[in-house]
């Protein structure tokens, strides 16, 4: 999942990361920056060692192979499912066997929703079974399904304009893809807006940058006081076809059947492991991804790869015998897809020590070839991150982009802790995201090596600097 | 479908189209080439008029819109199906209403195969329902299905080497994609080769250049004296996962159920329309695509778009009031996907007048932005086609590539008639080909305009030259 706060990242990424201001003016006395530069330059050998180990050394392809074994064994891992329980137990063992420290599980109550069987068949103008994926938290239909005429709209504005036509109908949203952040609002709010004008169900064009007739699922939200209607994503292809049919004045009738059901919350866990700091063990650089996934594909990309390159970062540092001054803490979140449930509880439990968090990091946007890190923090902190990224010149991944984001780290970022996220080709990411195509085939071992190298260098150096990142 | 003869087009395309020889040496006296050049240069205005009408005039987007209405109304059109019958009747009316001449249907007996319900479920090492598409002409399984252990191989060579392991198993081919021509042999011959070594079924990695968990279907061939075993394509993703599992020594068991069944041949038709030649009506330039498709997606790309830009070529010429000296004949083939059944019968019926066929053209490789035309013929004919393609300089589509091919025109080409095919991005084409993703969404109106312009200019000018193309 991608947080709503992340709505306009696509746009922000295009902006120069420092808004055109000279960096030196913002980091205080030049001597200070000079000192930090010199200190960071001292990590060139360590960075080189990490890169070598990850990219062409013994650890080459390790994160890919570990992940492949994991997802081939467990499959997808929806919040509340037995698969997720099994996944957490396997990861717990993996982290202990890897020799990491303070490996433990922190209990969390998580949502439990199951899609069951589901189908949508166009009955008019011709018989056409459609691929669908019900949306997380959606209610089901009666067992006999819902048969209704369709109203196709391309925006919420069109729905408002044509509100009198919506009563008793299935609203089909054929919104164009304008980047995930903007377009995902149709998936999240489509059912509520359709129900407000009397629709009996809503079918939403999948939020995807490219499609081979692939439906994409994801979370949706009901609203108090608005009837809960069943809601699912259809393919880009069927949404466009129905828009064409409607534009010709053709009547469309669909039968929708969904067994989707919400169950009482289930037990789950955030999974934690550390390399304890040598000098300031109470201070933390948090490195993270989420272990849960949607109930389609293998959850390899979202967010198996983010979780496993985060683990790999600690493995690389440990294998090199490095121990930073501060604690490097790996957290593999649970129930991220349901809105950051595991990470919210973690924040509430640990925010008392927020002054000890130097940097929070999350990789949840794919692990193709990294383009850099997104970063949110003060200009002083950004200048330091830029220096650290310069250590990655040997692999030419040095950009610090506009925004550090992630459902699971946003609580901390909003409270003032600097945050970093790993960035790559988002168009590629949103071709597979939340679809059956989220499998190992979408990933590449070499690209994961580079991702892990970036993640390890940044986390290690920030954890080992004399000072915490300024806020 | 793509013919087997087309096996190495991917490679041939990379070769310079004239093998480095100077063209003038091969077309006889310089005066002759000069005369032809001058004659063809005289078509600049006509070519410009066709291009303008197709790309930015009244006919802009017409082929896309006609096709969208057609495939949205009919859906896919498998040989032997009611959909194909309906499609042919609609096209017959379309061509009459368009004012084309000599519109008629030529009867053909075509194969009738239906896939019915089908499923494959991995039972060991974990429960995993897999997306499959049974292959055309495959037999079904017993109603209870086939449950068997899997042998994964990556090539026919590996299958031979491990033949003793195959008996009683389901053979899974995880052959890498090395271009369609080479790799499709696994789909066509996979069942026969597996049956020869005692396998009970075969599952073949889809022959696709890119996948979002999308199975691709297509034709397969049994062989006399070899047991007929059920065969289907699985996704690239599942093939790769099973290869990984097998490489770890994990036992894989699959339950395969297929209702696939072959029925007696059905009645169908090739659909024909003309612009009759003004001077040599008995001489023909044949422009074609096929109306049938696989029973997935909309058959928009394969080959709705090829059929509709072929129709569009005649419409453009007619709308401009042009009437070439020779007859422009549109043929929309039936049962191409079953191995060129309609076109074989057409060849047998009309080959008596083969000396009257100046050029045979087929568009069956997609209608994205054209890169040029593939051409097979004598060096003299090639030199003429190059001159004609120069008329397309206003839209910068002037390449004459190595091979003119197409299941439906190969009979003529092999008998010595010059042949041309429309070329574009084959990697894109084979992402959608024979999958549920073969829909209007994969097409672009502007790209179809350009395709139609190329098709119309080439067919019109060749049909109107003083002489037929030399052989």
Coordinates of N, CA and C in Angstrom, one line a residue, chain A residues 68-69 71-73 75 126 210-214 236-237 240-241 244-245 248 298 431-432 435-437 439-441, chain B residues 68-69 71-73 75 126 210-214 236-237 240-241 244-245 248 298 431-432 435-437 439-441:
Chain A
X68 N 13.1 -15.3 -2.6 CA 12.4 -16.3 -3.5 C 12.0 -17.6 -2.7
X69 N 13.0 -18.1 -1.8 CA 12.7 -19.2 -1.0 C 11.5 -18.9 -0.1
X71 N 9.0 -16.5 -0.4 CA 7.7 -16.3 -1.0 C 7.2 -17.6 -1.8
X72 N 8.2 -18.4 -2.3 CA 7.8 -19.6 -2.9 C 7.2 -20.6 -1.9
X73 N 7.7 -20.5 -0.6 CA 7.3 -21.4 0.4 C 5.9 -20.9 1.0
X75 N 3.9 -18.0 -0.1 CA 2.9 -17.4 -0.9 C 2.6 -16.0 -0.4
X126 N -23.7 -8.0 -24.0 CA -23.3 -9.4 -24.4 C -22.7 -10.1 -23.2
X210 N 0.1 0.2 -16.3 CA 0.1 -0.6 -17.5 C -0.7 -1.9 -17.2
X211 N -1.3 -2.4 -18.2 CA -2.2 -3.6 -17.9 C -2.1 -4.6 -19.0
X212 N -2.1 -5.9 -18.6 CA -2.4 -7.0 -19.5 C -3.6 -7.7 -19.0
X213 N -4.7 -7.0 -18.9 CA -6.0 -7.4 -18.4 C -5.8 -7.9 -16.9
X214 N -5.1 -7.1 -16.1 CA -4.8 -7.5 -14.8 C -5.5 -6.6 -13.8
X236 N -8.3 -2.2 -16.4 CA -8.3 -1.0 -17.3 C -9.1 -1.3 -18.6
X237 N -8.9 -2.5 -19.1 CA -9.5 -2.9 -20.4 C -11.0 -2.9 -20.3
X240 N -12.4 0.7 -19.8 CA -12.4 1.5 -21.1 C -13.5 0.9 -22.0
X241 N -13.7 -0.4 -22.1 CA -14.7 -0.9 -23.0 C -16.1 -0.4 -22.5
X244 N -16.6 3.1 -23.6 CA -17.0 3.2 -25.0 C -18.4 2.8 -25.2
X245 N -18.8 1.7 -24.6 CA -20.2 1.2 -24.8 C -21.2 2.3 -24.4
X248 N -21.7 5.2 -26.6 CA -22.6 4.9 -27.8 C -24.1 4.7 -27.4
X298 N 2.6 -13.1 -5.1 CA 3.5 -13.6 -4.0 C 3.9 -12.5 -3.0
X431 N 2.8 -1.2 -12.4 CA 2.3 -2.2 -13.3 C 2.0 -3.5 -12.6
X432 N 2.7 -3.8 -11.5 CA 2.6 -5.1 -10.8 C 1.8 -5.0 -9.5
X435 N -1.3 -6.8 -7.7 CA -1.9 -7.7 -8.7 C -1.3 -9.1 -8.6
X436 N -1.9 -10.0 -9.4 CA -1.3 -11.4 -9.4 C 0.1 -11.3 -10.0
X437 N 0.5 -10.2 -10.6 CA 1.8 -10.1 -11.2 C 2.9 -9.8 -10.2
X439 N 5.2 -10.9 -8.3 CA 5.9 -12.2 -8.1 C 7.4 -12.0 -8.2
X440 N 8.2 -13.0 -8.0 CA 9.6 -12.9 -8.1 C 10.0 -12.6 -9.6
X441 N 9.2 -12.9 -10.5 CA 9.5 -12.6 -11.9 C 9.7 -11.1 -12.2
Chain B
X68 N -13.2 -0.8 -32.6 CA -13.7 -0.8 -31.2 C -15.2 -1.2 -31.2
X69 N -16.0 -0.6 -32.1 CA -17.4 -1.0 -32.1 C -17.6 -2.5 -32.5
X71 N -15.3 -5.1 -32.0 CA -14.9 -6.1 -31.0 C -15.7 -5.9 -29.7
X72 N -16.1 -4.7 -29.4 CA -17.0 -4.5 -28.2 C -18.3 -5.2 -28.4
X73 N -18.8 -5.2 -29.7 CA -20.1 -5.9 -29.9 C -20.0 -7.4 -30.0
X75 N -16.9 -9.4 -29.4 CA -15.9 -10.1 -28.5 C -15.0 -10.9 -29.3
X126 N 2.6 -26.5 -1.8 CA 1.6 -25.8 -1.1 C 0.4 -25.6 -2.1
X210 N 6.7 -10.3 -22.1 CA 6.5 -9.6 -20.8 C 5.2 -10.2 -20.2
X211 N 5.2 -10.2 -18.9 CA 4.0 -10.9 -18.3 C 3.6 -10.1 -17.0
X212 N 2.3 -10.0 -16.8 CA 1.7 -9.6 -15.5 C 0.8 -10.8 -15.1
X213 N 1.5 -12.0 -14.9 CA 0.7 -13.2 -14.6 C -0.3 -13.5 -15.6
X214 N 0.1 -13.4 -16.9 CA -0.9 -13.5 -18.0 C -0.6 -14.8 -18.8
X236 N 4.5 -17.2 -17.2 CA 5.9 -17.1 -17.0 C 6.3 -17.2 -15.5
X237 N 5.4 -16.5 -14.7 CA 5.7 -16.5 -13.2 C 5.6 -17.9 -12.6
X240 N 8.6 -20.1 -13.8 CA 9.8 -19.8 -13.1 C 9.8 -20.2 -11.6
X241 N 8.6 -20.1 -11.0 CA 8.6 -20.5 -9.6 C 8.8 -22.0 -9.5
X244 N 12.4 -22.9 -9.8 CA 13.1 -22.6 -8.6 C 12.9 -23.7 -7.6
X245 N 11.6 -24.1 -7.4 CA 11.3 -25.2 -6.5 C 12.0 -26.5 -6.8
X248 N 15.6 -26.6 -6.0 CA 15.8 -26.9 -4.5 C 15.5 -28.3 -4.1
X298 N -10.2 -9.6 -26.8 CA -11.1 -9.2 -27.8 C -10.6 -9.5 -29.2
X431 N 3.7 -9.2 -25.9 CA 3.2 -9.0 -24.5 C 1.7 -9.3 -24.4
X432 N 1.0 -9.0 -25.5 CA -0.5 -9.1 -25.5 C -1.0 -10.3 -26.2
X435 N -3.5 -13.5 -25.5 CA -3.8 -13.4 -24.0 C -5.1 -12.6 -23.8
X436 N -5.6 -12.6 -22.6 CA -6.8 -11.8 -22.3 C -6.5 -10.3 -22.5
X437 N -5.2 -9.9 -22.6 CA -4.8 -8.5 -22.8 C -4.9 -8.1 -24.2
X439 N -6.8 -6.5 -26.3 CA -8.0 -5.7 -26.3 C -7.7 -4.3 -27.0
X440 N -8.8 -3.5 -27.1 CA -8.6 -2.2 -27.7 C -7.6 -1.3 -26.8
X441 N -7.5 -1.6 -25.5 CA -6.6 -0.9 -24.7 C -5.2 -0.9 -25.2

